[in-house]
PDB file of C-alpha atoms in Angstrom:
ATOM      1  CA  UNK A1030      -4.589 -16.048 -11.524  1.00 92.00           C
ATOM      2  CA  UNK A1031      -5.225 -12.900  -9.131  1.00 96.00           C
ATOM      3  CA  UNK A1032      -7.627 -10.203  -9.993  1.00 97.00           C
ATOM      4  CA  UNK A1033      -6.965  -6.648 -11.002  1.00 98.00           C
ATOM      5  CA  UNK A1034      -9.515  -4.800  -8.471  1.00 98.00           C
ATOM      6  CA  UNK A1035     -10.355  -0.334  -9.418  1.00 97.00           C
ATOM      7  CA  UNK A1036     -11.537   1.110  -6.545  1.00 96.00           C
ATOM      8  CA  UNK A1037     -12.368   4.781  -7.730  1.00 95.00           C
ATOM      9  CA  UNK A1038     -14.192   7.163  -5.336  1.00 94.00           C
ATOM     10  CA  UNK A1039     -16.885   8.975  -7.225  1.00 95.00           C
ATOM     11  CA  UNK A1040     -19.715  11.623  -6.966  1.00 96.00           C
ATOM     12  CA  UNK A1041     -23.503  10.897  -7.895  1.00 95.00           C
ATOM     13  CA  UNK A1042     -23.354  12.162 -10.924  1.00 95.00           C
ATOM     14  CA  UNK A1043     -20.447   9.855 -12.401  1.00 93.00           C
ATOM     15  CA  UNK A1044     -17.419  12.412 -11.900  1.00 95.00           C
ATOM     16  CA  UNK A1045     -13.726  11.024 -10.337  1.00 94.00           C
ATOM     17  CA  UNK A1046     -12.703  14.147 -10.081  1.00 93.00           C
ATOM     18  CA  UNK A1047     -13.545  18.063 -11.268  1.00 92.00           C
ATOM     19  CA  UNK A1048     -12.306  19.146 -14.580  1.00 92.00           C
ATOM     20  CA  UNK A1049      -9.021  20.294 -13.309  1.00 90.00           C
ATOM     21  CA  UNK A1050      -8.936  17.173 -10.465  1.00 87.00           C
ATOM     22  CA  UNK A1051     -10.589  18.756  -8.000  1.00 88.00           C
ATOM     23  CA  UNK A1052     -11.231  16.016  -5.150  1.00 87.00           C
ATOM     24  CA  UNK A1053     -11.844  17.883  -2.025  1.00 88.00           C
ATOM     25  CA  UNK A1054     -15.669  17.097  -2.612  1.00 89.00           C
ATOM     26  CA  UNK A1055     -15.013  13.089  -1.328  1.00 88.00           C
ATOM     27  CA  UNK A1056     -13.681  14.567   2.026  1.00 85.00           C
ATOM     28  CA  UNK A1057     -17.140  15.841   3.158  1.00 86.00           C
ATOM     29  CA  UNK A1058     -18.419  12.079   3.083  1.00 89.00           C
ATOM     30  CA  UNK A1059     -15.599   9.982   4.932  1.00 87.00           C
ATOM     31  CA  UNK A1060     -16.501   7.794   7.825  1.00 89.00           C
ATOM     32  CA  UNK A1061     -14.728   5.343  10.586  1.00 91.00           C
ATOM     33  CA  UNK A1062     -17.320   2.925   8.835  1.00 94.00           C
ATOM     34  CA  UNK A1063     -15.967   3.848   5.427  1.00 93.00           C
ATOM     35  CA  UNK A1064     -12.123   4.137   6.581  1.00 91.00           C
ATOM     36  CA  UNK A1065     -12.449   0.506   8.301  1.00 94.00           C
ATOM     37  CA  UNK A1066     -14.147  -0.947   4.906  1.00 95.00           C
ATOM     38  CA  UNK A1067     -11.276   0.679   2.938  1.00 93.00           C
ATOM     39  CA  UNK A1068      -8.564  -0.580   5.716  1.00 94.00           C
ATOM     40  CA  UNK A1069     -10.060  -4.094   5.348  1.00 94.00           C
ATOM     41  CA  UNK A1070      -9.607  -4.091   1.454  1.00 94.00           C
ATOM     42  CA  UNK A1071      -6.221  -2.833   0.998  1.00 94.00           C
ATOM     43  CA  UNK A1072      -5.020  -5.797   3.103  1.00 93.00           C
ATOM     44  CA  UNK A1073      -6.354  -8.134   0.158  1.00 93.00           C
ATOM     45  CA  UNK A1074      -4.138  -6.805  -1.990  1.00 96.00           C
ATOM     46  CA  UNK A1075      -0.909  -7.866  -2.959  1.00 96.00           C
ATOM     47  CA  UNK A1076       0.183  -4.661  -4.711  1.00 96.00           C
ATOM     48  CA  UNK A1077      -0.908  -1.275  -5.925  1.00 95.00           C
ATOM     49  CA  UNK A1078      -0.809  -0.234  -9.573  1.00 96.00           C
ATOM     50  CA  UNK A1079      -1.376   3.598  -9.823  1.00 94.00           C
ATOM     51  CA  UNK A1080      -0.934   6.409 -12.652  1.00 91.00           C
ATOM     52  CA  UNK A1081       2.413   8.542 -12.473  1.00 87.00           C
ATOM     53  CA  UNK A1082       0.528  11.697 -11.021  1.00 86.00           C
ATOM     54  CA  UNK A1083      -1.221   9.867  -8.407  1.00 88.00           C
ATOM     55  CA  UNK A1084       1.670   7.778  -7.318  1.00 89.00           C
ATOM     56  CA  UNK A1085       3.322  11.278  -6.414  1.00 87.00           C
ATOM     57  CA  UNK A1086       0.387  12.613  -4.529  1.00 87.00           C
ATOM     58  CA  UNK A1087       0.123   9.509  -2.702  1.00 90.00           C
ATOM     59  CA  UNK A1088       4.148   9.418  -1.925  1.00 90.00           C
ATOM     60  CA  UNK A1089       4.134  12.678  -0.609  1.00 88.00           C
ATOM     61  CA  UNK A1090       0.627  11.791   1.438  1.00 88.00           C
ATOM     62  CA  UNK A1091       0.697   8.341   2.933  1.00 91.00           C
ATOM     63  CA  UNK A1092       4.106   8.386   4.595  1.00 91.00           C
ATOM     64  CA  UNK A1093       3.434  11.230   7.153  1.00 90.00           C
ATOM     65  CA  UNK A1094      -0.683  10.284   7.060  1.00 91.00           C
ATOM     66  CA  UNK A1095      -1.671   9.830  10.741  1.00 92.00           C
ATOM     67  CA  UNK A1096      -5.290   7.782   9.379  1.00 89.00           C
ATOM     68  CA  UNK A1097      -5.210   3.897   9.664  1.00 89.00           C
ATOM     69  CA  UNK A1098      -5.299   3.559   6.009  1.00 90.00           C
ATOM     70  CA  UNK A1099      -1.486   4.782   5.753  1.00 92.00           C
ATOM     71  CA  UNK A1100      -0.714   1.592   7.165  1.00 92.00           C
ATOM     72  CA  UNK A1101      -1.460  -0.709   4.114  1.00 93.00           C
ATOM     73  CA  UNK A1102      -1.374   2.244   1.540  1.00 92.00           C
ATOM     74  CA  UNK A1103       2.478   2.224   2.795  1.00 92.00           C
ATOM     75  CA  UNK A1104       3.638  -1.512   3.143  1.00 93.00           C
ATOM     76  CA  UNK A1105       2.115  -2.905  -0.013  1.00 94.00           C
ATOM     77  CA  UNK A1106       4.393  -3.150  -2.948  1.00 95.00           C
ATOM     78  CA  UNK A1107       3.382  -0.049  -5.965  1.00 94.00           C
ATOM     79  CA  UNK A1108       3.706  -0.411  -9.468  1.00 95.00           C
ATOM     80  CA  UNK A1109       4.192   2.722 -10.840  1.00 93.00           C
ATOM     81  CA  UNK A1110       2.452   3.341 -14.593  1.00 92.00           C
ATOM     82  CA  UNK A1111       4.204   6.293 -16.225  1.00 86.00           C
ATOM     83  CA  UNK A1112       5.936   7.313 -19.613  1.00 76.00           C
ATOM     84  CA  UNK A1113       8.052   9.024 -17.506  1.00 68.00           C
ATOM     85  CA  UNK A1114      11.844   7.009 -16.787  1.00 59.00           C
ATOM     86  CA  UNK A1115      12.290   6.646 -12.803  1.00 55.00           C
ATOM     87  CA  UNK A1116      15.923   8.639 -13.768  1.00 52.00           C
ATOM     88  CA  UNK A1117      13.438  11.641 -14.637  1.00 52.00           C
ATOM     89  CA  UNK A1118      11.627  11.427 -11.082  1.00 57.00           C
ATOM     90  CA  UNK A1119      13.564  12.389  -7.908  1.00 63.00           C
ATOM     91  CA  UNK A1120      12.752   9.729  -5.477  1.00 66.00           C
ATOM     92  CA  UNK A1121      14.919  10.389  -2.992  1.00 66.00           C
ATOM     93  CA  UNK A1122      12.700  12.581  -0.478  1.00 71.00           C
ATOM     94  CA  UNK A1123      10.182   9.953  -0.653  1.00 79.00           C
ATOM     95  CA  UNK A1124       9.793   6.854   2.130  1.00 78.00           C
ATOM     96  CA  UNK A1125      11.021   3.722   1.336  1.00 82.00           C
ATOM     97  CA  UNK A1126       7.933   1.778   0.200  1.00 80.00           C
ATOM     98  CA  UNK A1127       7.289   4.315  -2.282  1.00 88.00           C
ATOM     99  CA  UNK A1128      10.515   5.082  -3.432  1.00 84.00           C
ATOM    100  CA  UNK A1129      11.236   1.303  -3.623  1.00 86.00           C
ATOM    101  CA  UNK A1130       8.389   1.092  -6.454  1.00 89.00           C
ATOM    102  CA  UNK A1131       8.630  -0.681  -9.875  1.00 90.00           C
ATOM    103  CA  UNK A1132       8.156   2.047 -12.893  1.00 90.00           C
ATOM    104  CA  UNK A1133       6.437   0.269 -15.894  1.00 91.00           C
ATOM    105  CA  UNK A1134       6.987   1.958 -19.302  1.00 87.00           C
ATOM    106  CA  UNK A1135       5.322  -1.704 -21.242  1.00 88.00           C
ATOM    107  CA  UNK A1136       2.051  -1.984 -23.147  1.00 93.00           C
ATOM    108  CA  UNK A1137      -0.349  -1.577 -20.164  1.00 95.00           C
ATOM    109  CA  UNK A1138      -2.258  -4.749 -21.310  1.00 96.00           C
ATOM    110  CA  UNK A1139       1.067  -6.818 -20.767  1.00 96.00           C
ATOM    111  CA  UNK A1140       2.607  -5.025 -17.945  1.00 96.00           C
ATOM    112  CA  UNK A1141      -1.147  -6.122 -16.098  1.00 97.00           C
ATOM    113  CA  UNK A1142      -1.598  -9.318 -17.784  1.00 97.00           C
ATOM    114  CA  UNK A1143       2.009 -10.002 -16.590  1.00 96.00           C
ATOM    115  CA  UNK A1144       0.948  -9.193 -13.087  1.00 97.00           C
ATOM    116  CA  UNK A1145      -2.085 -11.437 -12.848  1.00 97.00           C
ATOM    117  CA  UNK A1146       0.035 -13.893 -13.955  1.00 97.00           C
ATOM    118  CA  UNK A1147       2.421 -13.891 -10.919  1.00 96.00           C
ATOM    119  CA  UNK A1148       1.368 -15.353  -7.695  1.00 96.00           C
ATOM    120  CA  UNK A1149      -0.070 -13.753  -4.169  1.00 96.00           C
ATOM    121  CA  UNK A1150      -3.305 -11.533  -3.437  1.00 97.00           C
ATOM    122  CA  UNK A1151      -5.560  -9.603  -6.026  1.00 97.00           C
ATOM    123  CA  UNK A1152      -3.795  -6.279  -7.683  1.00 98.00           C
ATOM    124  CA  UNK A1153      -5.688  -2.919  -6.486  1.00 97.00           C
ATOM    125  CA  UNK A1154      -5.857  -0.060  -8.854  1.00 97.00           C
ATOM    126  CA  UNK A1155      -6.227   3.288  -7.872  1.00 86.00           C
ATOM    127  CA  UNK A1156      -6.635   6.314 -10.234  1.00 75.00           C
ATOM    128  CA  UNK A1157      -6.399   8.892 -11.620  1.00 85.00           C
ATOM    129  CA  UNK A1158      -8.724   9.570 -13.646  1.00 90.00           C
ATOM    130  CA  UNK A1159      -6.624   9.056 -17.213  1.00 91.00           C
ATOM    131  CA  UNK A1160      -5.026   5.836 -16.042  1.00 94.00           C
ATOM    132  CA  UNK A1161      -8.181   4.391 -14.715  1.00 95.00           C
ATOM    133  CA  UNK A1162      -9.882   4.826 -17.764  1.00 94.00           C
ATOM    134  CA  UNK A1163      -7.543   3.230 -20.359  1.00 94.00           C
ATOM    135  CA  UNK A1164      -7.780   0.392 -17.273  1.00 96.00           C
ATOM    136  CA  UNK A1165     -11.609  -0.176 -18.348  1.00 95.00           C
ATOM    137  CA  UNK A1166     -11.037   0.883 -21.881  1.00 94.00           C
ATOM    138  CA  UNK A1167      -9.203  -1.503 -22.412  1.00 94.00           C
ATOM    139  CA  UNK A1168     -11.233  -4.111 -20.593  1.00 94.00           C
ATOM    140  CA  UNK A1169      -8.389  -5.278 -18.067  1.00 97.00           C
ATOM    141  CA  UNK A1170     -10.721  -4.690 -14.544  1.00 97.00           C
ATOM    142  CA  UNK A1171     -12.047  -8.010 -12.743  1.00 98.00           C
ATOM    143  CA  UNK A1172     -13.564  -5.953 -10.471  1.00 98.00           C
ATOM    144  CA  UNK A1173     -14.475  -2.428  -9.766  1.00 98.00           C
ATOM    145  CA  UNK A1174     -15.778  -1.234  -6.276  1.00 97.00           C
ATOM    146  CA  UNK A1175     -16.637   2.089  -6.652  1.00 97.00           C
ATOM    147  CA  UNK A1176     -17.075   4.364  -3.808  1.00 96.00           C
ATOM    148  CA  UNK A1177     -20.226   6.782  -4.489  1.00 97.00           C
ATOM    149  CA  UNK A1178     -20.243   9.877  -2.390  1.00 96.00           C
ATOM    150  CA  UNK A1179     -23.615  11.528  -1.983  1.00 96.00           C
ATOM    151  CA  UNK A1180     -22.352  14.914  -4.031  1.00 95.00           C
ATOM    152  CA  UNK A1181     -23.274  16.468  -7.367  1.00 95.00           C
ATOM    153  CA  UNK A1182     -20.388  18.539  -9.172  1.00 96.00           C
ATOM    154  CA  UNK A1183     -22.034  18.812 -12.432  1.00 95.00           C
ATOM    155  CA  UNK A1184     -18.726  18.475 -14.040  1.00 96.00           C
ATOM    156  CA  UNK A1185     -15.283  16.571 -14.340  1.00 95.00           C
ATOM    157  CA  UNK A1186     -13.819  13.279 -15.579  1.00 94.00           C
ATOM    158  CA  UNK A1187     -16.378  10.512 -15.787  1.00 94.00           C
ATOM    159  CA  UNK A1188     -14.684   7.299 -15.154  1.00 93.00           C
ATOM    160  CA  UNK A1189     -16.682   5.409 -18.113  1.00 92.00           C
ATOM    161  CA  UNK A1190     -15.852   8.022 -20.405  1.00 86.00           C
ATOM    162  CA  UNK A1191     -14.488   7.852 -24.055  1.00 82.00           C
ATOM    163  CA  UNK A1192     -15.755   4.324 -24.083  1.00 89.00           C
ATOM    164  CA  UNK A1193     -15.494   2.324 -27.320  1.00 88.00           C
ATOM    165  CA  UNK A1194     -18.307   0.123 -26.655  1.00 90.00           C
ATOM    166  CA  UNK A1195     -20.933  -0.472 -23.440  1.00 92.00           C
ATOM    167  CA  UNK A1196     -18.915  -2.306 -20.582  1.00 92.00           C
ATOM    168  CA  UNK A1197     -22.028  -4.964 -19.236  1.00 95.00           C
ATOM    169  CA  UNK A1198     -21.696  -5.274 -15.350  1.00 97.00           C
ATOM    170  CA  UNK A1199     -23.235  -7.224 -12.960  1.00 97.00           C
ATOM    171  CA  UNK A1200     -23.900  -5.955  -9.652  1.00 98.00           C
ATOM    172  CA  UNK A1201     -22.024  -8.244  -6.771  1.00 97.00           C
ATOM    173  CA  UNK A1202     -22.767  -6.252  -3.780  1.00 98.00           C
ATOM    174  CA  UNK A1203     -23.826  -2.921  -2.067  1.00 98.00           C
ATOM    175  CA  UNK A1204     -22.617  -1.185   1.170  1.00 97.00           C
ATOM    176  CA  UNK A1205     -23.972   2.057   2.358  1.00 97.00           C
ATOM    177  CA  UNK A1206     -21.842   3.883   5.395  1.00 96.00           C
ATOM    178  CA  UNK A1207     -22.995   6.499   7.763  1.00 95.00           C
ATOM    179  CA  UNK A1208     -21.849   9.529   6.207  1.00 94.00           C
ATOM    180  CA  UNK A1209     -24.219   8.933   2.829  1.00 95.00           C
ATOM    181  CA  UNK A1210     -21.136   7.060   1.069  1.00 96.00           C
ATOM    182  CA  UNK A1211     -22.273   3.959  -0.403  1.00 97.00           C
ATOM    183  CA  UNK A1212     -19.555   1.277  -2.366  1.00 97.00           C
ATOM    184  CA  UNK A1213     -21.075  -0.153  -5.135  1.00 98.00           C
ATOM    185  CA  UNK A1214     -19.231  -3.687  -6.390  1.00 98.00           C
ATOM    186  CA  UNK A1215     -19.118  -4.993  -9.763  1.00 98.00           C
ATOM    187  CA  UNK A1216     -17.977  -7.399 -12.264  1.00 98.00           C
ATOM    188  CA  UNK A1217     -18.142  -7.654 -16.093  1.00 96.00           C
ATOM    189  CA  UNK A1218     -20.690  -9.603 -16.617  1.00 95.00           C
ATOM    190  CA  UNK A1219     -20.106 -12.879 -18.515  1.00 86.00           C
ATOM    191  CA  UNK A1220     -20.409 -13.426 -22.500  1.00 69.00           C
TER     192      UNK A1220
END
């Protein structure tokens, strides 16, 4: 069974993004040391699962993106999680591989459980903020590498927020980069 893998960038302070989604502060802190680690990643995964909002930020990004992550960020296969039908979303100006992605409307817990299920590499998650949470909430991450970037913003969307009980991790591994970043790995820990 493949792994559902969140990687969520984050500041020091816990935040995914400002309290309007303000992510311009994760900029500051990116690295050819970081980019490489990131390139590395996204080629063990099979396909991308992503929140309605970001999918479209990322469709209108990734095509015309000259960095070297466009190049996996664009060939993997997306699932798309949205309450909104793909008849509601105009597609049609975007490339391809993102216009070619499956929308899932399912219980999330089924749509991802179904994906495990099928065969090929580990399924990476990517946020926003609202779908990565109900991710955790509701317990469905194998594995969360979270990207720490060496800012305060004092305020925003905590990724372990609205918890309904403590999520136990264990620590797997640590990777600091050049620019201050670090990538924190983790895994629920067991019983």
């Amino acid at each position: 069974m493949r792994k559902l893998v969140l990687k969520m960038s984050m500041s020091l302070d816990g935040f995914v993004c400002g309290p309007d989604g303000e992510a311009e502060w994760m900029l500051r802190s990116r690295g050819e040391d970081s980019a490489a680690w990131l390139v590395e990643n996204l080629q063990q995964a099979g396909v991308h699962v992503v929140g309605g909002r970001t999918y479209h930020a990322m469709a209108r990004h990734w095509p015309t993106s000259p960095e070297p992550v466009a190049v996996p960020m664009n060939d993997i296969p997306k699932v798309v999680f949205t309450r909104q039908k793909p008849a509601d979303a105009d597609l049609s100006s975007y490339a391809e591989s993102w216009a070619s992605a499956r929308f899932a409307h399912g219980d999330l817990a089924d749509e991802i459980q179904r994906l495990k299920e099928q065969p090929g590499k580990d399924i990476f998650a990517h946020g926003g903020a609202g779908f990565a949470r109900s991710l955790v909430r509701l317990g469905l991450v194998d594995e969360y590498r979270l990207v720490v970037h060496p800012v305060a913003i004092g305020a925003g969307k905590a990724l372990f927020g609205d918890l309904p009980k403590p999520v136990n991790l264990d620590l797997v591994s640590t990777t600091a980069f050049a620019a201050g970043t670090m990538v924190q790995v983790y895994r629920p820990a067991a019983g």
